[in-house]
Each structure stands twice: as structure tokens, then as C-alpha cells.
mmCIF file of C-alpha atoms and ligand atoms in Angstrom:
data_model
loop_
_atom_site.group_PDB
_atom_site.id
_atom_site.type_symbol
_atom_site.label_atom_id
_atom_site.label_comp_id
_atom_site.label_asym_id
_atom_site.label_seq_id
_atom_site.Cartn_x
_atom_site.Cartn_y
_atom_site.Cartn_z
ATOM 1 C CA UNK A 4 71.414 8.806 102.693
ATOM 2 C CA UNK A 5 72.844 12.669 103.365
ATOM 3 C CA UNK A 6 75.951 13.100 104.605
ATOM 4 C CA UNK A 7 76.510 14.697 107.840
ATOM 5 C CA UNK A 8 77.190 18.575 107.982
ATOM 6 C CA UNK A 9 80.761 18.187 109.449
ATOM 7 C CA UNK A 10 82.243 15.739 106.626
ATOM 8 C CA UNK A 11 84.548 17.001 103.946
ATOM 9 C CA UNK A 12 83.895 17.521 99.844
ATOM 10 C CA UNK A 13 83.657 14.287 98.543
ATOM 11 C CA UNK A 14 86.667 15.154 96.120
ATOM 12 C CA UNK A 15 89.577 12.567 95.105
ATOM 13 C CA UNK A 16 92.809 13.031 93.176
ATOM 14 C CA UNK A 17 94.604 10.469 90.232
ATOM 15 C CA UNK A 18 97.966 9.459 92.048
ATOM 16 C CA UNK A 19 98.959 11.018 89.163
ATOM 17 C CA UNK A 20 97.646 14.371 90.163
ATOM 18 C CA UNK A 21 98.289 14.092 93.627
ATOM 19 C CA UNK A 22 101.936 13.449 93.069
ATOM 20 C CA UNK A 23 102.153 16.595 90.814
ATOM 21 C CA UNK A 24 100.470 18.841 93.596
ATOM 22 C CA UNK A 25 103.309 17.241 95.787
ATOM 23 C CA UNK A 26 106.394 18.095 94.207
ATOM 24 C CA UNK A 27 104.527 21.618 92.564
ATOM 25 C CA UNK A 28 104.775 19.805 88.911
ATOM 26 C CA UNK A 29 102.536 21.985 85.921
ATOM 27 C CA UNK A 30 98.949 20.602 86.046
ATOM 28 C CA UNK A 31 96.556 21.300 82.759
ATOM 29 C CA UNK A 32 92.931 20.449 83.676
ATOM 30 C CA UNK A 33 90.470 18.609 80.999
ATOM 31 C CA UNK A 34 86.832 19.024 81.164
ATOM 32 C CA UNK A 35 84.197 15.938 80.556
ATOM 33 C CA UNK A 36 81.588 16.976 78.253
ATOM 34 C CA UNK A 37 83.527 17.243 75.527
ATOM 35 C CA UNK A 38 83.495 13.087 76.100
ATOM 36 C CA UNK A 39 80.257 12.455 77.019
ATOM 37 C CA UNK A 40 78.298 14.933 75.386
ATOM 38 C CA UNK A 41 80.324 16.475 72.721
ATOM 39 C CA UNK A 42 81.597 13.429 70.419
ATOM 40 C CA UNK A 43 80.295 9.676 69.874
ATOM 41 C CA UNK A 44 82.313 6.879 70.889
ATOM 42 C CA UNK A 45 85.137 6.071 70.352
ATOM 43 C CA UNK A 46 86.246 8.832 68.441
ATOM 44 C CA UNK A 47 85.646 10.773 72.089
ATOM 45 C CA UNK A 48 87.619 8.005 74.059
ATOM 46 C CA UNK A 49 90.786 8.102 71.452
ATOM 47 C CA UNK A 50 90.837 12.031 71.948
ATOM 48 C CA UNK A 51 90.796 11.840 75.702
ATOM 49 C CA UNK A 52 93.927 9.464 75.444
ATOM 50 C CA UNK A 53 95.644 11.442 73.156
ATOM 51 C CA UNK A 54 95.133 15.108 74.846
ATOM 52 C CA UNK A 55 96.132 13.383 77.994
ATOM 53 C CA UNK A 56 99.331 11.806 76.630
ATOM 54 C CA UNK A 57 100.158 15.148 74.533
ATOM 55 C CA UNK A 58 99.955 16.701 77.903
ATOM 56 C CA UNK A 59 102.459 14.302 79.171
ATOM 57 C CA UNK A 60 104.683 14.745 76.418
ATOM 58 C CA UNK A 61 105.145 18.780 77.484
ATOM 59 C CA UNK A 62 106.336 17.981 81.503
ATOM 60 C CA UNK A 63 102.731 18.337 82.432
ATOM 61 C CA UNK A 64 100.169 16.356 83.895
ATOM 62 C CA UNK A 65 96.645 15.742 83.067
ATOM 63 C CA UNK A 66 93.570 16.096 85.333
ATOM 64 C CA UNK A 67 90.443 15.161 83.692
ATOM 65 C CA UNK A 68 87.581 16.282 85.960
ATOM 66 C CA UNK A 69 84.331 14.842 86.580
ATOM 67 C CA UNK A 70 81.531 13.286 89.120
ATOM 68 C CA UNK A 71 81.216 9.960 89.411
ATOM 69 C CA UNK A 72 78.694 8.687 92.017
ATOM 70 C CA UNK A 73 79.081 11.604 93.668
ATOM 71 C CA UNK A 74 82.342 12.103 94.082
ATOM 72 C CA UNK A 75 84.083 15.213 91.926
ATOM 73 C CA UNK A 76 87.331 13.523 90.408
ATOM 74 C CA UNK A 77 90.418 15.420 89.690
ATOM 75 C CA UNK A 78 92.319 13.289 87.273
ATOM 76 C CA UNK A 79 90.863 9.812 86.034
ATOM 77 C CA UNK A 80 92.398 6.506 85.627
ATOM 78 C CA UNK A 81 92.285 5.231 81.618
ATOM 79 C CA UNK A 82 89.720 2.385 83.327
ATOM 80 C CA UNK A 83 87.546 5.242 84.815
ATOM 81 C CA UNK A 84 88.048 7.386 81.457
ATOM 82 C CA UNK A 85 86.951 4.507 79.007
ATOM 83 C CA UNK A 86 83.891 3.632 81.241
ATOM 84 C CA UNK A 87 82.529 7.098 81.498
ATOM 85 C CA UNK A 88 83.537 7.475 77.499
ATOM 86 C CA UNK A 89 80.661 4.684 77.289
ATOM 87 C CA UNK A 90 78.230 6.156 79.396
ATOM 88 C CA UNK A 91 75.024 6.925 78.219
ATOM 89 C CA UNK A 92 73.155 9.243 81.148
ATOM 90 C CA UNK A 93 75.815 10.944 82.246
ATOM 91 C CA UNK A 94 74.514 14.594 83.663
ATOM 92 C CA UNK A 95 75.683 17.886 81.758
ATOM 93 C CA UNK A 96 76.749 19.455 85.042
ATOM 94 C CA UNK A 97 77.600 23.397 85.204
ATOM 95 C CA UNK A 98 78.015 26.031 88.030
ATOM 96 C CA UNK A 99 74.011 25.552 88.999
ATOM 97 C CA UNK A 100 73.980 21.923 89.400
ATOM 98 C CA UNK A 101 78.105 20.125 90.226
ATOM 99 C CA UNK A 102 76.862 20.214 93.768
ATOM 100 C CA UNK A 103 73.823 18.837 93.287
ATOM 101 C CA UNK A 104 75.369 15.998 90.976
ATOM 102 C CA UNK A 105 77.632 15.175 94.354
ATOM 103 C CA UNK A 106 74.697 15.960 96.939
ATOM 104 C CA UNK A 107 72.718 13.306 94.976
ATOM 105 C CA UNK A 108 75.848 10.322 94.428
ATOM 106 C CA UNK A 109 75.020 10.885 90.610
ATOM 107 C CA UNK A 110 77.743 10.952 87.828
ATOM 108 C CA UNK A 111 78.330 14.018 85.539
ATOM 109 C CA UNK A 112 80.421 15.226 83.126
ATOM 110 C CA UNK A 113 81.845 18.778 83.896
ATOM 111 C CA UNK A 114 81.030 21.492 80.878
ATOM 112 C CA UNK A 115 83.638 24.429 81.119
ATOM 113 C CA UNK A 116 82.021 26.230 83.833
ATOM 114 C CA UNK A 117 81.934 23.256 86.258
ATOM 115 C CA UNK A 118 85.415 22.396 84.892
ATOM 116 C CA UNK A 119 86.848 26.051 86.137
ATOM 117 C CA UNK A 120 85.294 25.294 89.290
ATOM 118 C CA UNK A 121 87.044 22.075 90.212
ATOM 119 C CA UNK A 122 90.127 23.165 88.567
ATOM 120 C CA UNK A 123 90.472 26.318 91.072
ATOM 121 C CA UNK A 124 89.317 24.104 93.849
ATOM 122 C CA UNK A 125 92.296 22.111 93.155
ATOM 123 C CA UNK A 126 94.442 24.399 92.911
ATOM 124 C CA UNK A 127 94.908 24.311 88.566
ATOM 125 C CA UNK A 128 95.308 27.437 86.936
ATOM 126 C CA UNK A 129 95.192 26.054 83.395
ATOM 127 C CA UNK A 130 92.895 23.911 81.136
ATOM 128 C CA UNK A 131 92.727 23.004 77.883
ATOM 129 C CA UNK A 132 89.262 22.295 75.978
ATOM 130 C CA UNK A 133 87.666 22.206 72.424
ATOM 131 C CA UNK A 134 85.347 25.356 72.401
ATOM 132 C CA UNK A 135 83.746 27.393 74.899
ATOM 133 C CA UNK A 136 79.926 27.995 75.156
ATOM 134 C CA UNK A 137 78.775 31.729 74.262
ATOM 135 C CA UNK A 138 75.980 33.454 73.212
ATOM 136 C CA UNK A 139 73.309 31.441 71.329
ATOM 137 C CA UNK A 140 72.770 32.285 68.292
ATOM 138 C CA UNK A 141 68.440 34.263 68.578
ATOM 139 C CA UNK A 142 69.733 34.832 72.126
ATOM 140 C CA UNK A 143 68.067 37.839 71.848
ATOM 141 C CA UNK A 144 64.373 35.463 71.927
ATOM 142 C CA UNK A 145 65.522 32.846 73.889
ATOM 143 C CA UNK A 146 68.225 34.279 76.050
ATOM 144 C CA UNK A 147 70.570 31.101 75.931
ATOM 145 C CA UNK A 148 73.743 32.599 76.795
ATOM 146 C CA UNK A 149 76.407 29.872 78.235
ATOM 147 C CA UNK A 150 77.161 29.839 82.435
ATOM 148 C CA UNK A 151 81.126 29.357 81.047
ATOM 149 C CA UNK A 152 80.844 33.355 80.382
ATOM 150 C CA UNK A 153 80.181 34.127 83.716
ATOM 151 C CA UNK A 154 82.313 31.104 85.227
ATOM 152 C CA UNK A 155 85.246 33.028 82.789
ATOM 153 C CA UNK A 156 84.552 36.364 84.861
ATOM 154 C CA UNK A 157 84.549 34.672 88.361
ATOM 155 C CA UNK A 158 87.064 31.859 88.339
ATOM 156 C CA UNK A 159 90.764 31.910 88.227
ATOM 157 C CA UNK A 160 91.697 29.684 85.570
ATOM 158 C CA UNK A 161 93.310 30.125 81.791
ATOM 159 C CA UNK A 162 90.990 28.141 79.605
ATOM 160 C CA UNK A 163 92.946 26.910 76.049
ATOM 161 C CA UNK A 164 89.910 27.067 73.248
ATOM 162 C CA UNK A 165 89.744 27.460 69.589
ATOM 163 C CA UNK A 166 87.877 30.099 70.070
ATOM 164 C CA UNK A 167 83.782 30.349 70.038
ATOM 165 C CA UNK A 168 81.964 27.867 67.156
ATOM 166 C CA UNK A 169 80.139 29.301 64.863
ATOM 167 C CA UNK A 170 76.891 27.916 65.991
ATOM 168 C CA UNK A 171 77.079 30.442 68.774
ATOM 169 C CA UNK A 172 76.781 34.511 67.986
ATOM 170 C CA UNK A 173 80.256 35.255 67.958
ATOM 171 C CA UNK A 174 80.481 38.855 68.376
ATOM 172 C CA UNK A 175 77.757 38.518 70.849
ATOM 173 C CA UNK A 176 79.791 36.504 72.710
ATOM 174 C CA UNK A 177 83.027 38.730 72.521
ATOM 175 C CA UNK A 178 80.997 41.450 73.981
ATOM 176 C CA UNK A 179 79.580 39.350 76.706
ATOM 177 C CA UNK A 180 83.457 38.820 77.223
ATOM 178 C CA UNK A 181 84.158 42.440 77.272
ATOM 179 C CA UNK A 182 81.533 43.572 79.677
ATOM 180 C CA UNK A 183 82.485 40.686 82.000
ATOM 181 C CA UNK A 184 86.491 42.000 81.885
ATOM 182 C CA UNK A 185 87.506 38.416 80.382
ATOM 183 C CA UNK A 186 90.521 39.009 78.538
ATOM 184 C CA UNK A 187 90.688 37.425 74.656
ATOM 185 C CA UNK A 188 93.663 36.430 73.789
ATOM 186 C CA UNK A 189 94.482 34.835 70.774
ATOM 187 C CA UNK A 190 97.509 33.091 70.295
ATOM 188 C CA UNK A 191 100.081 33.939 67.368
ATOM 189 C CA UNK A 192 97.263 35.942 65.148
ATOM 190 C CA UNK A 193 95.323 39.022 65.193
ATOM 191 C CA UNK A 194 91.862 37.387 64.330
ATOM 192 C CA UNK A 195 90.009 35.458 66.188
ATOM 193 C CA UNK A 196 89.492 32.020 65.389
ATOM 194 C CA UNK A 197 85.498 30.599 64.675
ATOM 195 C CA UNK A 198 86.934 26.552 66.167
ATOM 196 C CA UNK A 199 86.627 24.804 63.107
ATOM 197 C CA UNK A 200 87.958 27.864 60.596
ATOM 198 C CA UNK A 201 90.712 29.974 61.757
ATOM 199 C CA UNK A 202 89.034 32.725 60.483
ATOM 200 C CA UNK A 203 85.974 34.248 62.272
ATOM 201 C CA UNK A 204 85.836 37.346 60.352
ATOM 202 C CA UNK A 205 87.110 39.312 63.692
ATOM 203 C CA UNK A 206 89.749 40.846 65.263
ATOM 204 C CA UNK A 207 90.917 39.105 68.032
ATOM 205 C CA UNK A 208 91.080 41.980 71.367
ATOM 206 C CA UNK A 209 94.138 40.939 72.536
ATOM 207 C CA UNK A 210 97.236 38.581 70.828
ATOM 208 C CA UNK A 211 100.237 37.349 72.109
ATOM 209 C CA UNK A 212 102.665 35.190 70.350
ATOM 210 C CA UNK A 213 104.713 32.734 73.407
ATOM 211 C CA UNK A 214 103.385 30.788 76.158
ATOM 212 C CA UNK A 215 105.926 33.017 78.086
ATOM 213 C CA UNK A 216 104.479 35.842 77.004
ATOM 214 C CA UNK A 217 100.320 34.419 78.335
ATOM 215 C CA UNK A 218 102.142 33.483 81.852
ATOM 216 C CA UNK A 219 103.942 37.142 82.168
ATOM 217 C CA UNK A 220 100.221 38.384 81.562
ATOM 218 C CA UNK A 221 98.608 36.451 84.192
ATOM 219 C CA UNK A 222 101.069 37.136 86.825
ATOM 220 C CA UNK A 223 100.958 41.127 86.247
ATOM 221 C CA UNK A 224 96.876 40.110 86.399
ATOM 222 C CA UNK A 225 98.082 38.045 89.665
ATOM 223 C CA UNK A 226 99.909 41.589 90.870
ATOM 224 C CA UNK A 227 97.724 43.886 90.005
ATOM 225 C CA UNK A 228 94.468 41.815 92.207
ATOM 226 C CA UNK A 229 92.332 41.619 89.288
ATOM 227 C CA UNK A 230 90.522 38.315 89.566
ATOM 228 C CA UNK A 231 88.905 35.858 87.555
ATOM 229 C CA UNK A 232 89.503 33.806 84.526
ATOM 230 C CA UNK A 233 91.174 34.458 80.866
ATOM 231 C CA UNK A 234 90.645 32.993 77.250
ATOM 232 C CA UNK A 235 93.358 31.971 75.388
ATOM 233 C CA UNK A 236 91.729 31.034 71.612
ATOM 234 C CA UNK A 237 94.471 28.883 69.715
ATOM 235 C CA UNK A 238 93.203 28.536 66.106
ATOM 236 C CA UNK A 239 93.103 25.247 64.631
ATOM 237 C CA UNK A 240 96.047 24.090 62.629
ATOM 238 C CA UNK A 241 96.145 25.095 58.548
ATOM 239 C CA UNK A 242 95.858 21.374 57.439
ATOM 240 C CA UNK A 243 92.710 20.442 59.660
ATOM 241 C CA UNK A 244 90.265 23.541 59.383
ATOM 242 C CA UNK A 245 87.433 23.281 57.285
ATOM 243 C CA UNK A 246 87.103 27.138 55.561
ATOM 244 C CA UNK A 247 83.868 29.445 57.517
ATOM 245 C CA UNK A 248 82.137 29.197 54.329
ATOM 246 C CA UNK A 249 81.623 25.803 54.312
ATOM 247 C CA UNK A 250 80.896 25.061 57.595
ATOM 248 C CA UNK A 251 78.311 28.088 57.641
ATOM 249 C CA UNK A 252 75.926 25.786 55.341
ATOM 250 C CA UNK A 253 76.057 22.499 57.550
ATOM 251 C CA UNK A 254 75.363 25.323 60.533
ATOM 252 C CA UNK A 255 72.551 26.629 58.994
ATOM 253 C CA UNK A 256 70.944 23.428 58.665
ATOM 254 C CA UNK A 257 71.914 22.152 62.107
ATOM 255 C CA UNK A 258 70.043 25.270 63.580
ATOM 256 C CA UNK A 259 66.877 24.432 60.986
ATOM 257 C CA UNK A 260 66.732 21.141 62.393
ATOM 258 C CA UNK A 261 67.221 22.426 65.934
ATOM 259 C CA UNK A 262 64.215 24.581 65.599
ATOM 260 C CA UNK A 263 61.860 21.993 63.919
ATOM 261 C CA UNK A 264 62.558 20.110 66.935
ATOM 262 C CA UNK A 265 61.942 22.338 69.480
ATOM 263 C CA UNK A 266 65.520 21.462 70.826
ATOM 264 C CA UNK A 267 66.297 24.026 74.696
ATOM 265 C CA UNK A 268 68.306 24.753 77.383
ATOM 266 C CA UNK A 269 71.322 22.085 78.155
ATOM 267 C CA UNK A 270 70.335 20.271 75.271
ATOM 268 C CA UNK A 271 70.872 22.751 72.569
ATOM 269 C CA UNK A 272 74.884 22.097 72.446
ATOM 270 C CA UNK A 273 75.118 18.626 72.051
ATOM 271 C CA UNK A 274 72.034 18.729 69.358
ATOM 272 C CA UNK A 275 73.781 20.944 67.625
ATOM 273 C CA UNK A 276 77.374 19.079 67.176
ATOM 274 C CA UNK A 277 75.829 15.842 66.825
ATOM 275 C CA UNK A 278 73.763 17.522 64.046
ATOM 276 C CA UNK A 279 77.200 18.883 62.644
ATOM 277 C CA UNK A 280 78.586 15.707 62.619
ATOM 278 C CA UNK A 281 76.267 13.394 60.773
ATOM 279 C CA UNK A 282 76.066 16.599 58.018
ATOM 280 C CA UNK A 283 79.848 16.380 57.752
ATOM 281 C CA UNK A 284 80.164 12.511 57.692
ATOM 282 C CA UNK A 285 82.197 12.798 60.903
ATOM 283 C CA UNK A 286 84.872 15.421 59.156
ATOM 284 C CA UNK A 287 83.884 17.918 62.090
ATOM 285 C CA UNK A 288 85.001 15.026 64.216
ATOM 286 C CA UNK A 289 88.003 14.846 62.445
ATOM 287 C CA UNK A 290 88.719 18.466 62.854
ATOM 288 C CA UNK A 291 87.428 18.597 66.468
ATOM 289 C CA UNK A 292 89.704 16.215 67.521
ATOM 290 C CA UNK A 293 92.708 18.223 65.357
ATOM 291 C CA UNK A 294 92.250 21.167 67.819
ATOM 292 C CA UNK A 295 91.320 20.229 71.118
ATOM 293 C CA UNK A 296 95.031 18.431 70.924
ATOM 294 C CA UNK A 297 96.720 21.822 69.829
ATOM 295 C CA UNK A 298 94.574 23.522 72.216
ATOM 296 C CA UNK A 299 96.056 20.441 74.671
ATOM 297 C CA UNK A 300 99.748 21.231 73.470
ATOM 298 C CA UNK A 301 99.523 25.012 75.000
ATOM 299 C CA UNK A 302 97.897 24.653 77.930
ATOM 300 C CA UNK A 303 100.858 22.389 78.563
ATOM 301 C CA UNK A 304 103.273 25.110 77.728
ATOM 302 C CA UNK A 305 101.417 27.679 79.593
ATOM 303 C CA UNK A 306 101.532 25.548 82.768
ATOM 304 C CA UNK A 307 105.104 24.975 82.184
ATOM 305 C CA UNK A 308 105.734 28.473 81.470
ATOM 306 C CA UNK A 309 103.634 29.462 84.756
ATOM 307 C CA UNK A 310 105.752 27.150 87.148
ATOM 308 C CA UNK A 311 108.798 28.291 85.706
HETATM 309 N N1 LIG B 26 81.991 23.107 72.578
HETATM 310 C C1 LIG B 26 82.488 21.987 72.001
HETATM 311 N N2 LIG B 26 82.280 20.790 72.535
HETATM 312 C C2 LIG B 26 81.620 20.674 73.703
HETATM 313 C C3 LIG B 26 81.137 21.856 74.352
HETATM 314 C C4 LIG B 26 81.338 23.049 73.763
HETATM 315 O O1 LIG B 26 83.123 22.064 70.958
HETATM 316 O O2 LIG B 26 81.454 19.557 74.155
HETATM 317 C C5 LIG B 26 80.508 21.734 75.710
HETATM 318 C C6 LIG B 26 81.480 22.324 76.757
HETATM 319 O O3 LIG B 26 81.483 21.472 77.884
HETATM 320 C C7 LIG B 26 80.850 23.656 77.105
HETATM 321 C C8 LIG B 26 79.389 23.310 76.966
HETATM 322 O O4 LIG B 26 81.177 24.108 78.397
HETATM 323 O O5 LIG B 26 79.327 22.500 75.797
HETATM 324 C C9 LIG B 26 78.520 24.518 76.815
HETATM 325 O O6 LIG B 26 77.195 24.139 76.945
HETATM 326 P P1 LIG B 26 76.053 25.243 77.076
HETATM 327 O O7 LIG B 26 76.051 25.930 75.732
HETATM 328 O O8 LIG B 26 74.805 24.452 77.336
HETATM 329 O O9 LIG B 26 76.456 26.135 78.205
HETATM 330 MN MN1 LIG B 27 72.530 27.255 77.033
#
């Protein structure tokens, strides 16, 4: 059945959320992907918990976002969270498809792109995620460059990352970045960080060292009438990284097998961290996990610091 012309986005808030908006309380916005398509259960349930509750702990409130029979969710209940942490068919829905995923009463999981978008329809300037998609890797044949570039140039939002994953071209992706006028930030060091290393070999275009300091940024970019979205890239704590070096070898076999198997399009991320996961025996999970909570601890800040 379509809906008629006249009704309203199918779009519903958490209490929890909806009680923030109310009283104009810091919001930090999770995406979905990272749960359905980005880490096996229930190592992907126990992180959603834990960003959500680190979130929490900062004066901030969590708003994981996806589609669930077609309705586009801002904040989930833990029932909702551990059900869709479980489900198997879940779409991987970006900017070209979130619509269609409500037109159609399916459920998806929001990638970064899609993520920005419900965020800023919400009303959330900040949100905190693992890693962002870039450019692939060959991109050059196969011209697999991530929608969450152009979603970063668009959409008003702060995304918290740990910077690009080295299964992606990183300074392909930084120039992507450039040319788009996405400012890279990275937080407390001058290189940027490759998600699982702190160490990408690169210098980072921008730094700044205080959550303070990333909301005085955004509202001179507020002032000023530029537009669109920035990257803050938080590098992984010391204790959990596993050094470039390392990882470089699992990569190079992840991308071997991705090739052998003729892996494309949507499917290339999640082949590639699953891949990265069984070669590490789950210590990229490990890791993984490690940053997207640090990455969860400043968004909170920088929400704090924005409200402020
Ligand atoms: N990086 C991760 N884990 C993830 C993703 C990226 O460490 O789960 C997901 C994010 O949702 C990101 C998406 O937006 O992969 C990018 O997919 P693609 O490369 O197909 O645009
Ligand atoms: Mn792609």
C-alpha cells in the first residue's frame, strides 16, 4: 500500500531523544551499519550498549538511527537495538536508497551518509562512528569512492571517526576531502590516524586539541555561512592499536580474497572487515570496539561543548 501524498515522514523519536530535543539537552547521533554490517554478533550488540551508555555518562544522549519497517528511527529502545543486532537482511541504506528503504516498509541500517541525513533532519549536529568510507583502494578501475564523502560536503553534521581504514586509499580520500571543502581535523595530534594504527603515515590538515576548541570552529563555520559537514578523526587509544605494519599484511590478503571473489559495490565494506576479522582471530574486533567508544566519548564532549 503507498501512502497518500499529504501524510508526514514516517519518522519517530526514543522518549529518550524526544525529551532531549525538549529541554535543548546535547544529542550525539549513532549510525547502524556499524551493527549490522560491520561486526558479528554479539560483539556488535555489546558495543552499541556501551557507546550508548558512554554517551550517557558525558550529559549526552544517544540517538541510534535506523529504518525499521519503514519507519526512520531516531534513537532505539535496547529491545529494538538487540533485535536489529540479530538481524540478518537488514538493507545497507545510504543517500540513494533511505527513502526507498521507508517508501518500501523495509528495515535498514543507516551507513554514515544516511546517518548525516537523519541526524540533520533531526536536528543533531554531532555523531560519533567507527570509520568513515573513502576512496577504494584501485578506485582508479573501479571508481568505488564512498557516498559519506559527498554526504560530508552537503550535510551539517560533525562526524567523530578514527580516521579512514587502511583498506581504503587514504590520501585519495583526503583529497576527495579537500576538493569537497570537508575540513580534517584531527584531534590532539598532527597525523592522521589509519582507524586501527594511530599512525597513517600523514599529516593530518587541520588539529585541534579541546572539544571547546572543535565547537568554537563550527560556530565561526556557523557565522561565516559555509555549509556542510566536518571530520573530526580521534586516533585510537595507545593500548588498543594494532601498529600499520601489521595490519597492512592481513589488508593485503583481505583485498586478495576480495578480488578472487569478484566481491562490488555495497558489498565491498563489509567483505572486507569480516575478512579482517577472521585473519585477526577477532583482535580487529577487539580494537574496533576500543575506538568507536573513544570516538563515542568526544562526540559527547563536542555536543556538550556545542550547547554550552
Ligand atoms: N567503517 C567501519 N565499519 C563500518 C563502516 C565503515 O569501520 O561498518 C560502514 C559505515 O556505515 C560506512 C560504510 O558509512 O561502511 C561505508 O560503506 P561504503 O564503502 O559501501 O560506502
Ligand atoms: Mn562503495
Amino acid at each position: 500500500m503507498t501512502r497518500p501524498a499529504s501524510a508526514l515522514l514516517p519518522m519517530q523519536y526514543s522518549e529518550e531523544v524526544a525529551a532531549a530535543k525538549a529541554r535543548g539537552a546535547p544529542i550525539v547521533a549513532l549510525e547502524s551499519t556499524i551493527i549490522t554490517h560491520g561486526m558479528p554478533y554479539p560483539g556488535n550488540l555489546d558495543m552499541a550498549r556501551s557507546v550508548e551508555r558512554i554517551i550517557r555518562e558525558e550529559g549526552a544522549v544517544p540517538a541510534t538511527i535506523a529504518v525499521i519497517d519503514g519507519v526512520l528511527h531516531i534513537g532505539l529502545d535496547d529491545a529494538t537495538l538487540e533485535t536489529l543486532a540479530k538481524t540478518e537482511g537488514a538493507m545497507k541504506l545510504s543517500r540513494a536508497d533511505l527513502a526507498f528503504a521507508i517508501a518500501e516498509r523495509r528495515t535498514g541500517a543507516t551507513t554514515v551518509a544516511a546517518t548525516m541525513i537523519g541526524a540533520a533532519r533531526a536536528g543533531i549536529r554531532v555523531f560519533a562512528t567507527g570509520g568513515i568510507g573513502g576512496v577504494h583502494r584501485k578506485a582508479e578501475e573501479t571508481f568505488d569512492i564512498s557516498a559519506d564523502l559527498d554526504e560530508l560536503s552537503r550535510t551539517g553534521v560533525i562526524v567523530v571517526c578514527a580516521g579512514a581504514k587502511a583498506i581504503l586509499d587514504i590520501p585519495k580520500t583526503l583529497e576527495v576531502l579537500e576538493t569537497r571543502g570537508v575540513p580534517v581535523v584531527t584531534y590532539d595530534s598532527p597525523v592522521f590516524p589509519a582507524f586501527w594504527s594511530r599512525d597513517s603515515g600523514l599529516k593530518s590538515p587541520l588539529t585541534l586539541n579541546s572539544p571547546a576548541a572543535i565547537a568554537n570552529f563550527q560556530t565561526v563555520r556557523d557565522q561565516l555561512g559555509v555549509d556542510g559537514g566536518m571530520l573530526i578523526a580521534n586516533p585510537v587509544p595507545e593500548a588498543d592499536e594494532i601498529p600499520r605494519e601489521e595490519m597492512e599484511i592481513y589488508i593485503a590478503r583481505a583485498l586478495d580474497n576480495a578480488e578472487r571473489d569478484e566481491i562490488a559495490g555495497k558489498a565491498v565494506t563489509p567483505y572486507l572487515l569480516d575478512s579482517l576479522f577472521r585473519l585477526t582471530d577477532g583482535r580487529s574486533l577487539k580494537t574496533n570496539i576500543a575506538l568507536v567508544e573513544n570516538n563515542a566519548r568526544l562526540a559527547a564532549e563536542i555536543a556538550v561543548a556545542l550547547v554550552d
